[in-house]
PDB file of C-alpha atoms in Angstrom:
ATOM      1  CA  VAL F  60      -0.014   0.009  -0.019  1.00  0.00           C
ATOM      2  CA  THR F  61       1.241   3.444  -0.886  1.00  0.00           C
ATOM      3  CA  VAL F  62      -0.586   6.205   0.972  1.00  0.00           C
ATOM      4  CA  PRO F  63      -1.003   9.292  -1.235  1.00  0.00           C
ATOM      5  CA  THR F  64       0.849  12.571  -0.782  1.00  0.00           C
ATOM      6  CA  GLY F  65      -1.246  15.063   1.133  1.00  0.00           C
ATOM      7  CA  THR F  66      -2.346  12.607   3.837  1.00  0.00           C
ATOM      8  CA  THR F  67      -1.343  14.091   7.177  1.00  0.00           C
ATOM      9  CA  ALA F  68      -2.466  11.415   9.660  1.00  0.00           C
ATOM     10  CA  ILE F  69      -3.349   7.757   9.729  1.00  0.00           C
ATOM     11  CA  ALA F  70      -6.264   7.142  12.014  1.00  0.00           C
ATOM     12  CA  ARG F  71      -6.836   4.410  14.627  1.00  0.00           C
ATOM     13  CA  ASP F  72      -7.799   1.070  13.124  1.00  0.00           C
ATOM     14  CA  ALA F  73      -7.056   2.253   9.562  1.00  0.00           C
ATOM     15  CA  PHE F  74      -5.306  -0.997   8.642  1.00  0.00           C
ATOM     16  CA  THR F  75      -6.076  -3.119  11.746  1.00  0.00           C
ATOM     17  CA  LYS F  76      -5.956  -6.914  11.052  1.00  0.00           C
ATOM     18  CA  CYS F  77      -5.019  -6.568   7.384  1.00  0.00           C
ATOM     19  CA  GLU F  78      -3.381  -9.998   7.620  1.00  0.00           C
ATOM     20  CA  GLY F  79      -2.052  -9.981   4.058  1.00  0.00           C
ATOM     21  CA  LEU F  80      -0.631  -6.476   4.145  1.00  0.00           C
ATOM     22  CA  ALA F  81       3.184  -6.865   3.713  1.00  0.00           C
ATOM     23  CA  GLN F  82       4.485  -3.409   2.837  1.00  0.00           C
ATOM     24  CA  VAL F  83       3.330   0.212   3.487  1.00  0.00           C
ATOM     25  CA  THR F  84       4.829   3.455   2.261  1.00  0.00           C
ATOM     26  CA  LEU F  85       3.730   6.688   3.895  1.00  0.00           C
ATOM     27  CA  PRO F  86       4.297  10.069   2.261  1.00  0.00           C
ATOM     28  CA  ALA F  87       6.363  12.911   3.786  1.00  0.00           C
ATOM     29  CA  THR F  88       3.111  14.741   4.594  1.00  0.00           C
ATOM     30  CA  VAL F  89       2.132  12.271   7.355  1.00  0.00           C
ATOM     31  CA  VAL F  90       3.083  13.658  10.777  1.00  0.00           C
ATOM     32  CA  ALA F  91       1.073  11.337  13.037  1.00  0.00           C
ATOM     33  CA  ILE F  92       0.067   7.693  13.342  1.00  0.00           C
ATOM     34  CA  GLU F  93      -2.859   8.087  15.708  1.00  0.00           C
ATOM     35  CA  ALA F  94      -3.340   6.283  19.024  1.00  0.00           C
ATOM     36  CA  GLY F  95      -5.300   3.098  19.326  1.00  0.00           C
ATOM     37  CA  ALA F  96      -7.377   1.795  22.174  1.00  0.00           C
ATOM     38  CA  TRP F  97      -8.182  -1.358  24.153  1.00  0.00           C
ATOM     39  CA  VAL F  98     -11.517  -2.488  22.772  1.00  0.00           C
ATOM     40  CA  ASP F  99     -13.844  -4.402  25.066  1.00  0.00           C
ATOM     41  CA  PHE F 100     -15.979  -7.165  23.593  1.00  0.00           C
ATOM     42  CA  ASP F 101     -19.734  -6.747  23.643  1.00  0.00           C
ATOM     43  CA  GLU F 102     -21.631  -8.699  26.367  1.00  0.00           C
ATOM     44  CA  ASP F 103     -22.908 -11.070  23.689  1.00  0.00           C
ATOM     45  CA  ASP F 104     -19.485 -11.825  22.263  1.00  0.00           C
ATOM     46  CA  ASP F 105     -18.441 -15.501  22.521  1.00  0.00           C
ATOM     47  CA  ALA F 106     -14.793 -14.603  23.090  1.00  0.00           C
ATOM     48  CA  GLU F 107     -15.639 -13.016  26.418  1.00  0.00           C
ATOM     49  CA  GLU F 108     -17.162 -16.301  27.609  1.00  0.00           C
ATOM     50  CA  ASP F 109     -13.707 -17.813  27.078  1.00  0.00           C
ATOM     51  CA  GLY F 110     -12.210 -15.353  29.509  1.00  0.00           C
ATOM     52  CA  ASP F 111     -10.896 -12.866  26.946  1.00  0.00           C
ATOM     53  CA  GLU F 112     -11.975  -9.374  27.994  1.00  0.00           C
ATOM     54  CA  GLY F 113     -10.812  -7.352  25.023  1.00  0.00           C
ATOM     55  CA  GLU F 114      -8.093  -6.686  22.498  1.00  0.00           C
ATOM     56  CA  PRO F 115      -5.669  -3.880  21.562  1.00  0.00           C
ATOM     57  CA  ARG F 116      -6.541  -1.867  18.468  1.00  0.00           C
ATOM     58  CA  GLY F 117      -4.053   0.400  16.726  1.00  0.00           C
ATOM     59  CA  THR F 118      -3.443   1.716  13.207  1.00  0.00           C
ATOM     60  CA  PHE F 119      -1.571  -1.391  12.027  1.00  0.00           C
ATOM     61  CA  SER F 120      -2.203  -3.766  14.937  1.00  0.00           C
ATOM     62  CA  ASP F 121      -2.221  -7.456  14.133  1.00  0.00           C
ATOM     63  CA  CYS F 122      -1.011  -6.943  10.523  1.00  0.00           C
ATOM     64  CA  GLN F 123       0.869 -10.211  10.873  1.00  0.00           C
ATOM     65  CA  SER F 124       2.341 -10.177   7.368  1.00  0.00           C
ATOM     66  CA  LEU F 125       3.665  -6.597   7.601  1.00  0.00           C
ATOM     67  CA  ARG F 126       7.401  -6.864   7.043  1.00  0.00           C
ATOM     68  CA  GLU F 127       8.326  -3.405   6.008  1.00  0.00           C
ATOM     69  CA  ILE F 128       7.030   0.079   6.480  1.00  0.00           C
ATOM     70  CA  THR F 129       8.568   3.357   5.271  1.00  0.00           C
ATOM     71  CA  LEU F 130       7.903   6.121   7.787  1.00  0.00           C
ATOM     72  CA  PRO F 131       8.070   9.722   6.628  1.00  0.00           C
ATOM     73  CA  ARG F 132      10.906  11.929   7.905  1.00  0.00           C
ATOM     74  CA  ASN F 133       8.470  14.483   9.397  1.00  0.00           C
ATOM     75  CA  LEU F 134       6.552  11.921  11.505  1.00  0.00           C
ATOM     76  CA  THR F 135       6.517  13.134  15.150  1.00  0.00           C
ATOM     77  CA  ARG F 136       4.102  10.667  16.805  1.00  0.00           C
ATOM     78  CA  ILE F 137       3.424   6.940  16.823  1.00  0.00           C
ATOM     79  CA  GLY F 138       0.262   6.322  18.869  1.00  0.00           C
ATOM     80  CA  GLN F 139      -0.433   3.541  21.325  1.00  0.00           C
ATOM     81  CA  TYR F 140      -0.867   0.005  19.916  1.00  0.00           C
ATOM     82  CA  ALA F 141       0.116   1.301  16.399  1.00  0.00           C
ATOM     83  CA  PHE F 142       2.164  -1.806  15.423  1.00  0.00           C
ATOM     84  CA  TYR F 143       0.926  -4.137  18.178  1.00  0.00           C
ATOM     85  CA  GLY F 144       1.244  -7.771  17.134  1.00  0.00           C
ATOM     86  CA  CYS F 145       2.949  -7.106  13.805  1.00  0.00           C
ATOM     87  CA  THR F 146       4.803 -10.394  14.206  1.00  0.00           C
ATOM     88  CA  SER F 147       6.656 -10.229  10.807  1.00  0.00           C
ATOM     89  CA  LEU F 148       7.959  -6.659  11.188  1.00  0.00           C
ATOM     90  CA  SER F 149      11.680  -7.258  11.365  1.00  0.00           C
ATOM     91  CA  GLU F 150      13.077  -3.810  11.001  1.00  0.00           C
ATOM     92  CA  ILE F 151      11.877  -0.214  11.103  1.00  0.00           C
ATOM     93  CA  ALA F 152      13.737   3.065  10.692  1.00  0.00           C
ATOM     94  CA  LEU F 153      12.330   5.655  13.048  1.00  0.00           C
ATOM     95  CA  PRO F 154      12.471   9.215  11.698  1.00  0.00           C
ATOM     96  CA  PRO F 155      14.704  11.824  13.379  1.00  0.00           C
ATOM     97  CA  ASN F 156      11.794  14.139  14.289  1.00  0.00           C
ATOM     98  CA  LEU F 157       9.890  11.475  16.228  1.00  0.00           C
ATOM     99  CA  THR F 158       9.111  12.727  19.733  1.00  0.00           C
ATOM    100  CA  GLU F 159       6.491  10.257  20.969  1.00  0.00           C
ATOM    101  CA  ILE F 160       6.108   6.482  20.874  1.00  0.00           C
ATOM    102  CA  GLY F 161       2.847   5.488  22.551  1.00  0.00           C
ATOM    103  CA  GLN F 162       2.056   2.658  24.981  1.00  0.00           C
ATOM    104  CA  SER F 163       2.435  -0.816  23.491  1.00  0.00           C
ATOM    105  CA  ALA F 164       3.254   0.727  20.081  1.00  0.00           C
ATOM    106  CA  PHE F 165       5.579  -2.189  19.109  1.00  0.00           C
ATOM    107  CA  CYS F 166       4.413  -4.752  21.717  1.00  0.00           C
ATOM    108  CA  GLU F 167       4.603  -8.343  20.380  1.00  0.00           C
ATOM    109  CA  CYS F 168       6.566  -7.434  17.273  1.00  0.00           C
ATOM    110  CA  THR F 169       8.395 -10.728  17.719  1.00  0.00           C
ATOM    111  CA  SER F 170      10.604 -10.476  14.589  1.00  0.00           C
ATOM    112  CA  LEU F 171      11.977  -6.996  15.363  1.00  0.00           C
ATOM    113  CA  SER F 172      15.647  -7.577  16.050  1.00  0.00           C
ATOM    114  CA  GLU F 173      17.131  -4.077  16.502  1.00  0.00           C
ATOM    115  CA  ILE F 174      16.043  -0.467  16.714  1.00  0.00           C
ATOM    116  CA  ALA F 175      17.712   2.935  16.974  1.00  0.00           C
ATOM    117  CA  LEU F 176      15.579   5.436  18.778  1.00  0.00           C
ATOM    118  CA  PRO F 177      15.676   9.011  17.404  1.00  0.00           C
ATOM    119  CA  PRO F 178      17.513  11.838  19.227  1.00  0.00           C
ATOM    120  CA  LYS F 179      14.400  13.922  19.996  1.00  0.00           C
ATOM    121  CA  LEU F 180      12.687  11.114  21.926  1.00  0.00           C
ATOM    122  CA  THR F 181      12.772  11.780  25.706  1.00  0.00           C
ATOM    123  CA  GLU F 182      10.426   9.109  26.965  1.00  0.00           C
ATOM    124  CA  ILE F 183       9.659   5.460  26.146  1.00  0.00           C
ATOM    125  CA  ALA F 184       6.015   4.675  27.098  1.00  0.00           C
ATOM    126  CA  ALA F 185       4.818   1.654  29.037  1.00  0.00           C
ATOM    127  CA  GLU F 186       5.150  -1.676  27.197  1.00  0.00           C
ATOM    128  CA  ALA F 187       6.364   0.139  24.060  1.00  0.00           C
ATOM    129  CA  PHE F 188       8.630  -2.813  23.079  1.00  0.00           C
ATOM    130  CA  ALA F 189       7.322  -5.497  25.441  1.00  0.00           C
ATOM    131  CA  GLU F 190       7.457  -9.089  24.234  1.00  0.00           C
ATOM    132  CA  CYS F 191       9.723  -8.210  21.266  1.00  0.00           C
ATOM    133  CA  THR F 192      11.415 -11.539  21.796  1.00  0.00           C
ATOM    134  CA  SER F 193      13.972 -11.154  18.902  1.00  0.00           C
ATOM    135  CA  LEU F 194      15.062  -7.643  19.983  1.00  0.00           C
ATOM    136  CA  SER F 195      18.757  -7.964  20.694  1.00  0.00           C
ATOM    137  CA  LYS F 196      20.056  -4.464  20.058  1.00  0.00           C
ATOM    138  CA  ILE F 197      18.565  -1.076  20.979  1.00  0.00           C
ATOM    139  CA  THR F 198      20.194   2.298  20.726  1.00  0.00           C
ATOM    140  CA  LEU F 199      18.770   4.754  23.245  1.00  0.00           C
ATOM    141  CA  PRO F 200      18.895   8.501  22.482  1.00  0.00           C
ATOM    142  CA  PRO F 201      21.144  10.737  24.605  1.00  0.00           C
ATOM    143  CA  ASN F 202      18.247  12.931  25.795  1.00  0.00           C
ATOM    144  CA  LEU F 203      16.143  10.064  27.039  1.00  0.00           C
ATOM    145  CA  THR F 204      14.868  10.840  30.559  1.00  0.00           C
ATOM    146  CA  GLU F 205      12.251   8.112  31.242  1.00  0.00           C
ATOM    147  CA  ILE F 206      11.696   4.436  30.463  1.00  0.00           C
ATOM    148  CA  GLY F 207       8.087   3.470  31.146  1.00  0.00           C
ATOM    149  CA  GLU F 208       6.675   0.453  33.022  1.00  0.00           C
ATOM    150  CA  SER F 209       7.406  -2.854  31.312  1.00  0.00           C
ATOM    151  CA  ALA F 210       8.785  -1.010  28.270  1.00  0.00           C
ATOM    152  CA  PHE F 211      11.155  -3.877  27.379  1.00  0.00           C
ATOM    153  CA  GLU F 212       9.515  -6.653  29.443  1.00  0.00           C
ATOM    154  CA  GLN F 213      10.138 -10.139  28.030  1.00  0.00           C
ATOM    155  CA  CYS F 214      12.619  -8.966  25.420  1.00  0.00           C
ATOM    156  CA  THR F 215      14.359 -12.279  25.941  1.00  0.00           C
ATOM    157  CA  SER F 216      17.090 -11.669  23.324  1.00  0.00           C
ATOM    158  CA  LEU F 217      18.198  -8.329  24.773  1.00  0.00           C
ATOM    159  CA  SER F 218      21.424  -9.002  26.586  1.00  0.00           C
ATOM    160  CA  GLU F 219      23.103  -5.571  26.734  1.00  0.00           C
ATOM    161  CA  ILE F 220      21.889  -1.984  26.803  1.00  0.00           C
ATOM    162  CA  ALA F 221      23.720   1.344  27.334  1.00  0.00           C
ATOM    163  CA  LEU F 222      21.622   3.729  29.433  1.00  0.00           C
ATOM    164  CA  PRO F 223      22.049   7.479  28.566  1.00  0.00           C
ATOM    165  CA  PRO F 224      23.352   9.920  31.108  1.00  0.00           C
ATOM    166  CA  LYS F 225      20.162  12.096  31.294  1.00  0.00           C
ATOM    167  CA  LEU F 226      17.991   9.133  32.272  1.00  0.00           C
ATOM    168  CA  THR F 227      16.149  10.044  35.479  1.00  0.00           C
ATOM    169  CA  GLU F 228      13.452   7.314  35.802  1.00  0.00           C
ATOM    170  CA  ILE F 229      13.317   3.582  35.085  1.00  0.00           C
ATOM    171  CA  ALA F 230       9.828   2.411  35.874  1.00  0.00           C
ATOM    172  CA  ALA F 231       8.719  -0.910  37.414  1.00  0.00           C
ATOM    173  CA  GLU F 232       9.516  -4.005  35.377  1.00  0.00           C
ATOM    174  CA  ALA F 233      11.027  -1.943  32.574  1.00  0.00           C
ATOM    175  CA  PHE F 234      13.438  -4.795  31.770  1.00  0.00           C
ATOM    176  CA  ALA F 235      11.669  -7.650  33.530  1.00  0.00           C
ATOM    177  CA  GLU F 236      12.340 -11.137  32.171  1.00  0.00           C
ATOM    178  CA  CYS F 237      15.158  -9.983  29.891  1.00  0.00           C
ATOM    179  CA  THR F 238      18.176 -12.311  29.736  1.00  0.00           C
TER     180      THR F 238
END
């Protein structure tokens, strides 16, 4: 999919569960990938009877075939759950102007092996990279001040990380169950 020039934002659920979607190209005019939400099942939904109370929904959540996405240089925000469960996403280049990565934005991206966070990013939200089991290398920006709760929880391939000097807060379970 190639999103046309002139598009400035990609809304919540725009490509949710597009299981065959393998590649997306966003134009330079896109500055935001909007936040998702945790969606509760209706009372009549059979899934709730099995103990499942809801599911995350984000712009590209559960696009399990998505391997590659080209993000525009001017992108400043990736909303919560944006790439949640994109299990085939193996690499992503984050643009230099990115200032916000929302909660669980890359949670369960099990093929993601390394990521370099851009210099303007000062905070990593809760569960942003949780359960990225192939993530072995991450480069943290020098101005990072906060790592959110469970941000890298269960990143079982992550064996070494250099913490930047301006870091003031590491929340609970930020690196829980990492090896």
